[in-house]
């Protein structure tokens, strides 16, 4: 079968890889679509994500959907031909974090397309994939598999919102209007936030946030460097801030605009190494700084929202590119003036 394999910085190859054997509790799926994520882009452009360096050839991709082609003897609830959402997380289910219901914090996690462990966990930009049965979430036959592949990034936004608790009636700011930021805006609006403000450095991304995702206001922090200053008056305007850009500067900008006792949630992956923080502000204003990493039960929630049509992910879909043209797709995906999220059509 064919797969998109990254060997390091700017070295992505479409090549044959071997199919894997199937255990009793596993399922072989055919991957239909795979969304190019920010982490995939980092592997392609830098050969690393955060502190995770590519040390062996790595099949990229974790935002995927498809259908079952073969089920192991213990996966009798899944039949060939069933459309499915494909959860990239394979927690161990036995460590203390898993037993506490915090599967996303599993100490022995296998996450698709990640160099976070060695040997690496090969990803979903391959025509076939073997997953544990609980990673395969069956959906109705009429489900749009392209939209369904957005379940994983939507789950990240939902999880970030759930980290805070109730957002009902609260003022929210989201820094960074890439796919994760936009889906966090959407999740905050759905959670009942009274007002959501989005920032970015690209007008095209901000237009999507404002016109399609429910942001009440947007600020281009590149062309309007003083745009956030007005929110610092009277001790800060926002109750909750979500930092989704992965920019240390964006993170630091939030401690002046969040009210005393407010919450800052780090959603985007920051550069490797230490990040300087205004700890005196964090302390004197009793601001709560939270981390948000991937998702947990929110993956199933995201699937349900997409399948039911309760959430519309169409605004972030920027087109599909055949797997054989993945290199050009990765180059195009970096043009944020034209692209929100490109998908690879894996099985075409």
Tab-separated table of C-alpha atoms in Angstrom:
chain	number	residue	atom	x	y	z
A	1	UNK	CA	0.000	0.000	0.000
A	2	UNK	CA	1.067	3.623	-0.469
A	3	UNK	CA	1.843	6.015	2.372
A	4	UNK	CA	3.234	9.523	2.896
A	5	UNK	CA	6.500	8.962	4.783
A	6	UNK	CA	8.558	11.792	6.287
A	7	UNK	CA	12.304	11.201	6.579
A	8	UNK	CA	13.130	14.628	7.974
A	9	UNK	CA	13.009	18.294	7.080
A	10	UNK	CA	11.481	18.817	3.587
A	11	UNK	CA	11.839	15.101	2.855
A	12	UNK	CA	8.383	13.612	2.332
A	13	UNK	CA	8.105	10.563	0.082
A	14	UNK	CA	5.149	8.645	-1.314
A	15	UNK	CA	6.237	5.033	-1.166
A	16	UNK	CA	5.139	1.458	-0.638
A	17	UNK	CA	4.884	0.244	2.941
A	18	UNK	CA	3.894	-3.175	4.260
A	19	UNK	CA	0.431	-3.962	5.578
A	20	UNK	CA	0.445	-4.982	9.243
A	21	UNK	CA	-0.819	-8.266	10.713
A	22	UNK	CA	-4.164	-8.169	12.491
A	23	UNK	CA	-4.650	-9.203	16.130
A	24	UNK	CA	-7.950	-10.492	17.493
A	25	UNK	CA	-8.934	-7.132	19.022
A	26	UNK	CA	-7.853	-5.079	16.018
A	27	UNK	CA	-9.461	-3.805	12.836
A	28	UNK	CA	-7.997	-3.112	9.413
A	29	UNK	CA	-9.417	0.041	7.873
A	30	UNK	CA	-9.108	1.751	4.536
A	31	UNK	CA	-8.379	5.419	5.059
A	32	UNK	CA	-10.546	7.760	3.003
A	33	UNK	CA	-9.350	11.254	3.970
A	34	UNK	CA	-6.589	12.706	6.092
A	35	UNK	CA	-6.385	16.328	7.205
A	36	UNK	CA	-2.966	18.015	7.131
A	37	UNK	CA	-2.494	19.205	10.705
A	38	UNK	CA	-0.138	21.820	12.124
A	39	UNK	CA	1.970	19.058	13.660
A	40	UNK	CA	2.269	17.354	10.250
A	41	UNK	CA	3.451	20.678	8.850
A	42	UNK	CA	6.071	21.017	11.594
A	43	UNK	CA	7.415	17.537	10.851
A	44	UNK	CA	7.556	18.413	7.155
A	45	UNK	CA	9.153	21.846	7.517
A	46	UNK	CA	11.354	21.294	10.593
A	47	UNK	CA	11.647	17.558	11.051
A	48	UNK	CA	10.226	17.968	14.554
A	49	UNK	CA	7.228	19.020	16.619
A	50	UNK	CA	8.129	20.706	19.886
A	51	UNK	CA	10.647	18.355	21.464
A	52	UNK	CA	9.690	15.393	19.243
A	53	UNK	CA	12.369	14.903	16.554
A	54	UNK	CA	12.022	12.450	13.661
A	55	UNK	CA	14.579	9.693	14.277
A	56	UNK	CA	13.286	7.150	11.768
A	57	UNK	CA	10.969	7.294	8.716
A	58	UNK	CA	7.528	8.368	9.934
A	59	UNK	CA	4.169	7.996	8.196
A	60	UNK	CA	2.404	11.263	9.020
A	61	UNK	CA	-1.261	11.935	9.697
A	62	UNK	CA	-3.797	11.517	12.476
A	63	UNK	CA	-6.949	13.406	11.369
A	64	UNK	CA	-8.528	10.558	9.451
A	65	UNK	CA	-11.725	8.756	8.500
A	66	UNK	CA	-12.475	5.659	6.473
A	67	UNK	CA	-14.226	2.313	6.549
A	68	UNK	CA	-13.652	-1.166	7.915
A	69	UNK	CA	-12.202	-3.758	5.537
A	70	UNK	CA	-11.372	-6.539	8.020
A	71	UNK	CA	-12.113	-7.169	11.699
A	72	UNK	CA	-10.281	-9.412	14.125
A	73	UNK	CA	-12.066	-12.331	15.770
A	74	UNK	CA	-12.786	-10.325	18.952
A	75	UNK	CA	-14.127	-7.266	17.086
A	76	UNK	CA	-17.401	-8.864	16.088
A	77	UNK	CA	-19.365	-5.604	16.399
A	78	UNK	CA	-17.581	-4.177	13.354
A	79	UNK	CA	-18.239	-5.457	9.845
A	80	UNK	CA	-16.520	-4.895	6.535
A	81	UNK	CA	-17.838	-1.839	4.710
A	82	UNK	CA	-18.814	0.100	7.849
A	83	UNK	CA	-17.930	3.785	7.658
A	84	UNK	CA	-16.021	4.983	10.699
A	85	UNK	CA	-14.345	7.821	12.518
A	86	UNK	CA	-10.799	6.791	13.394
A	87	UNK	CA	-9.468	7.877	16.773
A	88	UNK	CA	-5.681	8.443	16.594
A	89	UNK	CA	-5.251	7.829	20.336
A	90	UNK	CA	-4.406	4.332	21.557
A	91	UNK	CA	-4.041	4.661	25.357
A	92	UNK	CA	-2.848	1.695	27.404
A	93	UNK	CA	-6.074	1.657	29.501
A	94	UNK	CA	-4.208	0.325	32.573
A	95	UNK	CA	-1.959	3.130	33.856
A	96	UNK	CA	-3.058	5.401	36.729
A	97	UNK	CA	-4.102	8.198	34.372
A	98	UNK	CA	-6.198	5.870	32.211
A	99	UNK	CA	-7.823	4.322	35.291
A	100	UNK	CA	-8.693	7.870	36.379
A	101	UNK	CA	-10.427	8.556	33.067
A	102	UNK	CA	-7.624	10.793	31.758
A	103	UNK	CA	-6.765	8.712	28.704
A	104	UNK	CA	-5.184	11.668	26.889
A	105	UNK	CA	-2.547	11.768	29.653
A	106	UNK	CA	-1.749	8.046	29.353
A	107	UNK	CA	1.870	7.315	30.291
A	108	UNK	CA	2.122	4.709	27.527
A	109	UNK	CA	0.166	6.382	24.729
A	110	UNK	CA	0.462	5.356	21.089
A	111	UNK	CA	-0.700	8.351	19.030
A	112	UNK	CA	-0.799	8.057	15.251
A	113	UNK	CA	1.874	9.888	13.292
A	114	UNK	CA	3.912	10.888	16.335
A	115	UNK	CA	7.672	10.896	16.940
A	116	UNK	CA	7.037	11.306	20.660
A	117	UNK	CA	8.225	7.764	21.312
A	118	UNK	CA	10.717	5.433	19.657
A	119	UNK	CA	10.076	3.425	17.605
A	120	UNK	CA	7.702	6.058	16.272
A	121	UNK	CA	3.961	5.464	15.969
A	122	UNK	CA	3.234	5.335	12.258
A	123	UNK	CA	0.380	7.548	11.110
A	124	UNK	CA	-2.754	7.517	9.040
A	125	UNK	CA	-1.609	8.912	5.685
A	126	UNK	CA	-1.531	5.342	4.375
A	127	UNK	CA	-4.098	3.460	2.354
A	128	UNK	CA	-4.596	0.814	5.041
A	129	UNK	CA	-4.222	1.060	8.795
A	130	UNK	CA	-4.544	-1.365	11.707
A	131	UNK	CA	-6.227	0.054	14.809
A	132	UNK	CA	-7.453	-1.351	18.104
A	133	UNK	CA	-11.202	-1.922	17.857
A	134	UNK	CA	-12.056	0.835	20.349
A	135	UNK	CA	-10.369	3.378	18.070
A	136	UNK	CA	-12.936	2.676	15.340
A	137	UNK	CA	-16.221	4.552	15.835
A	138	UNK	CA	-18.905	3.341	13.398
A	139	UNK	CA	-21.133	5.963	11.797
A	140	UNK	CA	-24.199	5.856	9.511
A	141	UNK	CA	-23.723	4.905	5.873
A	142	UNK	CA	-24.686	8.387	4.654
A	143	UNK	CA	-21.970	10.146	6.698
A	144	UNK	CA	-19.679	12.492	4.765
A	145	UNK	CA	-16.219	11.039	5.423
A	146	UNK	CA	-14.435	14.270	4.514
A	147	UNK	CA	-16.290	16.166	7.232
A	148	UNK	CA	-15.855	13.232	9.613
A	149	UNK	CA	-12.067	13.504	9.345
A	150	UNK	CA	-12.370	16.825	11.208
A	151	UNK	CA	-13.536	14.989	14.363
A	152	UNK	CA	-10.042	14.913	15.878
A	153	UNK	CA	-9.233	18.644	15.603
A	154	UNK	CA	-12.784	19.487	16.694
A	155	UNK	CA	-12.235	17.282	19.743
A	156	UNK	CA	-9.152	19.341	20.620
A	157	UNK	CA	-11.259	22.514	20.725
A	158	UNK	CA	-13.972	20.787	22.728
A	159	UNK	CA	-11.422	19.468	25.220
A	160	UNK	CA	-9.876	22.920	25.666
A	161	UNK	CA	-13.315	24.321	26.477
A	162	UNK	CA	-14.047	21.446	28.860
A	163	UNK	CA	-10.798	22.156	30.730
A	164	UNK	CA	-12.333	25.442	31.912
A	165	UNK	CA	-15.784	24.261	32.940
A	166	UNK	CA	-18.839	26.340	32.129
A	167	UNK	CA	-18.349	29.146	29.604
A	168	UNK	CA	-21.966	30.214	29.767
A	169	UNK	CA	-22.227	34.014	29.729
A	170	UNK	CA	-18.458	34.514	29.758
A	171	UNK	CA	-16.206	36.708	27.632
A	172	UNK	CA	-13.642	34.688	25.716
A	173	UNK	CA	-10.615	35.433	23.552
A	174	UNK	CA	-8.899	32.931	21.232
A	175	UNK	CA	-5.428	33.786	19.915
A	176	UNK	CA	-4.657	32.084	16.626
A	177	UNK	CA	-7.297	31.384	13.979
A	178	UNK	CA	-5.818	28.325	12.360
A	179	UNK	CA	-7.972	25.178	12.276
A	180	UNK	CA	-7.594	24.478	16.011
A	181	UNK	CA	-8.240	28.113	16.925
A	182	UNK	CA	-11.292	28.302	14.670
A	183	UNK	CA	-12.703	25.090	16.098
A	184	UNK	CA	-12.027	26.392	19.600
A	185	UNK	CA	-14.005	29.538	18.716
A	186	UNK	CA	-16.830	27.305	17.479
A	187	UNK	CA	-16.651	25.176	20.645
A	188	UNK	CA	-16.737	28.255	22.897
A	189	UNK	CA	-19.754	29.670	21.062
A	190	UNK	CA	-21.515	26.314	21.328
A	191	UNK	CA	-20.707	26.237	25.062
A	192	UNK	CA	-22.662	29.463	25.579
A	193	UNK	CA	-19.949	32.111	25.733
A	194	UNK	CA	-21.491	35.577	25.695
A	195	UNK	CA	-18.772	36.960	23.430
A	196	UNK	CA	-15.823	35.445	21.603
A	197	UNK	CA	-12.995	37.550	20.163
A	198	UNK	CA	-10.475	35.944	17.783
A	199	UNK	CA	-7.000	37.137	16.813
A	200	UNK	CA	-4.579	36.177	14.054
A	201	UNK	CA	-2.102	37.683	11.600
A	202	UNK	CA	-4.109	36.749	8.475
A	203	UNK	CA	-7.287	38.582	7.454
A	204	UNK	CA	-8.579	35.527	5.575
A	205	UNK	CA	-8.483	33.396	8.716
A	206	UNK	CA	-10.144	36.138	10.745
A	207	UNK	CA	-12.933	36.425	8.178
A	208	UNK	CA	-13.727	32.734	8.708
A	209	UNK	CA	-13.733	33.239	12.490
A	210	UNK	CA	-16.060	36.211	12.208
A	211	UNK	CA	-18.357	35.125	9.385
A	212	UNK	CA	-18.553	31.359	9.858
A	213	UNK	CA	-17.527	30.397	13.399
A	214	UNK	CA	-19.397	32.931	15.489
A	215	UNK	CA	-16.631	35.284	16.671
A	216	UNK	CA	-18.174	38.630	17.645
A	217	UNK	CA	-14.974	40.558	16.906
A	218	UNK	CA	-11.595	39.866	15.329
A	219	UNK	CA	-8.211	41.562	15.584
A	220	UNK	CA	-5.305	41.318	13.164
A	221	UNK	CA	-2.419	41.627	15.619
A	222	UNK	CA	0.097	42.165	12.816
A	223	UNK	CA	-1.616	45.203	11.279
A	224	UNK	CA	-3.208	46.439	14.513
A	225	UNK	CA	-0.500	45.978	17.126
A	226	UNK	CA	-2.441	48.048	19.678
A	227	UNK	CA	-5.731	46.229	19.119
A	228	UNK	CA	-5.546	44.260	22.353
A	229	UNK	CA	-4.582	47.228	24.528
A	230	UNK	CA	-8.180	48.420	24.889
A	231	UNK	CA	-9.040	45.164	26.636
A	232	UNK	CA	-6.509	45.846	29.405
A	233	UNK	CA	-8.607	48.686	30.849
A	234	UNK	CA	-10.330	48.193	34.209
A	235	UNK	CA	-8.217	45.194	35.115
A	236	UNK	CA	-8.846	43.050	32.064
A	237	UNK	CA	-11.905	42.296	29.928
A	238	UNK	CA	-11.953	38.544	29.323
A	239	UNK	CA	-12.932	35.767	31.691
A	240	UNK	CA	-11.176	33.063	29.681
A	241	UNK	CA	-8.409	33.049	27.064
A	242	UNK	CA	-7.422	30.184	24.776
A	243	UNK	CA	-3.939	30.426	23.256
A	244	UNK	CA	-4.159	28.394	20.036
A	245	UNK	CA	-1.357	29.875	17.920
A	246	UNK	CA	1.629	28.298	19.664
A	247	UNK	CA	3.239	31.749	19.904
A	248	UNK	CA	5.010	32.795	23.134
A	249	UNK	CA	4.212	36.429	22.275
A	250	UNK	CA	0.514	35.615	21.984
A	251	UNK	CA	0.581	33.803	25.317
A	252	UNK	CA	2.260	36.727	27.054
A	253	UNK	CA	-0.265	39.175	25.600
A	254	UNK	CA	-3.112	37.446	27.427
A	255	UNK	CA	-2.130	38.160	31.020
A	256	UNK	CA	-3.042	41.824	30.665
A	257	UNK	CA	-6.414	41.294	28.999
A	258	UNK	CA	-7.740	38.534	31.259
A	259	UNK	CA	-9.520	39.744	34.394
A	260	UNK	CA	-8.304	39.007	37.898
A	261	UNK	CA	-9.081	35.407	38.736
A	262	UNK	CA	-9.524	34.574	35.041
A	263	UNK	CA	-8.230	31.565	33.115
A	264	UNK	CA	-5.622	31.170	30.371
A	265	UNK	CA	-5.581	27.825	28.527
A	266	UNK	CA	-2.561	26.827	26.432
A	267	UNK	CA	-3.852	24.858	23.434
A	268	UNK	CA	-1.245	25.440	20.710
A	269	UNK	CA	2.126	23.671	20.830
A	270	UNK	CA	4.837	26.168	21.790
A	271	UNK	CA	8.393	26.030	20.385
A	272	UNK	CA	10.817	23.640	22.112
A	273	UNK	CA	12.539	24.793	25.281
A	274	UNK	CA	11.427	27.174	27.992
A	275	UNK	CA	8.952	30.020	27.520
A	276	UNK	CA	9.242	33.189	29.599
A	277	UNK	CA	6.027	34.166	31.395
A	278	UNK	CA	4.944	37.300	33.321
A	279	UNK	CA	4.702	35.334	36.553
A	280	UNK	CA	4.224	38.459	38.681
A	281	UNK	CA	1.030	39.229	36.765
A	282	UNK	CA	-0.081	35.611	36.970
A	283	UNK	CA	0.445	35.683	40.741
A	284	UNK	CA	-0.878	39.145	41.633
A	285	UNK	CA	-4.002	38.742	39.487
A	286	UNK	CA	-4.501	35.103	40.528
A	287	UNK	CA	-4.799	34.008	36.911
A	288	UNK	CA	-5.203	30.283	36.401
A	289	UNK	CA	-2.898	28.879	33.700
A	290	UNK	CA	-4.047	25.522	32.316
A	291	UNK	CA	-2.625	23.139	29.764
A	292	UNK	CA	-4.853	21.383	27.251
A	293	UNK	CA	-3.457	18.365	25.404
A	294	UNK	CA	-5.248	16.510	22.627
A	295	UNK	CA	-8.647	15.154	23.749
A	296	UNK	CA	-10.321	12.417	25.689
A	297	UNK	CA	-14.043	11.592	25.614
A	298	UNK	CA	-14.457	14.629	23.357
A	299	UNK	CA	-13.541	12.564	20.274
A	300	UNK	CA	-16.852	10.707	20.467
A	301	UNK	CA	-18.622	13.981	21.196
A	302	UNK	CA	-17.061	15.517	18.075
A	303	UNK	CA	-18.161	12.532	15.977
A	304	UNK	CA	-21.732	12.875	17.221
A	305	UNK	CA	-21.797	16.620	16.531
A	306	UNK	CA	-20.550	16.171	12.963
A	307	UNK	CA	-22.791	13.202	12.153
A	308	UNK	CA	-25.890	14.968	13.517
A	309	UNK	CA	-25.062	18.179	11.633
A	310	UNK	CA	-25.201	20.112	14.894
A	311	UNK	CA	-21.745	21.468	14.111
A	312	UNK	CA	-20.786	22.631	10.615
A	313	UNK	CA	-17.096	22.095	9.796
A	314	UNK	CA	-17.447	23.101	6.132
A	315	UNK	CA	-15.881	26.557	6.670
A	316	UNK	CA	-12.451	25.083	7.397
A	317	UNK	CA	-12.403	22.708	4.411
A	318	UNK	CA	-10.092	24.069	1.712
A	319	UNK	CA	-10.064	21.166	-0.751
A	320	UNK	CA	-8.614	17.700	-1.288
A	321	UNK	CA	-5.400	16.551	-2.956
A	322	UNK	CA	-4.565	13.004	-4.033
A	323	UNK	CA	-2.109	11.114	-1.818
A	324	UNK	CA	0.396	10.892	-4.671
A	325	UNK	CA	0.565	14.725	-4.682
A	326	UNK	CA	1.078	15.028	-0.921
A	327	UNK	CA	4.338	16.977	-1.221
A	328	UNK	CA	2.701	19.772	-3.208
A	329	UNK	CA	-0.249	19.677	-0.800
A	330	UNK	CA	2.097	20.255	2.151
A	331	UNK	CA	3.662	23.209	0.349
A	332	UNK	CA	0.220	24.687	-0.416
A	333	UNK	CA	-1.059	24.103	3.112
A	334	UNK	CA	1.343	26.712	4.452
A	335	UNK	CA	-0.344	29.544	2.529
A	336	UNK	CA	-2.744	30.739	5.210
A	337	UNK	CA	-4.007	33.566	3.024
A	338	UNK	CA	-5.724	30.910	0.869
A	339	UNK	CA	-5.911	27.725	2.919
A	340	UNK	CA	-7.480	26.809	6.252
A	341	UNK	CA	-7.155	23.031	6.030
A	342	UNK	CA	-6.229	20.801	3.104
A	343	UNK	CA	-7.047	17.116	3.068
A	344	UNK	CA	-5.339	14.216	1.353
A	345	UNK	CA	-7.669	11.889	-0.506
A	346	UNK	CA	-5.911	8.728	0.606
A	347	UNK	CA	-7.875	6.091	-1.294
A	348	UNK	CA	-8.332	7.836	-4.641
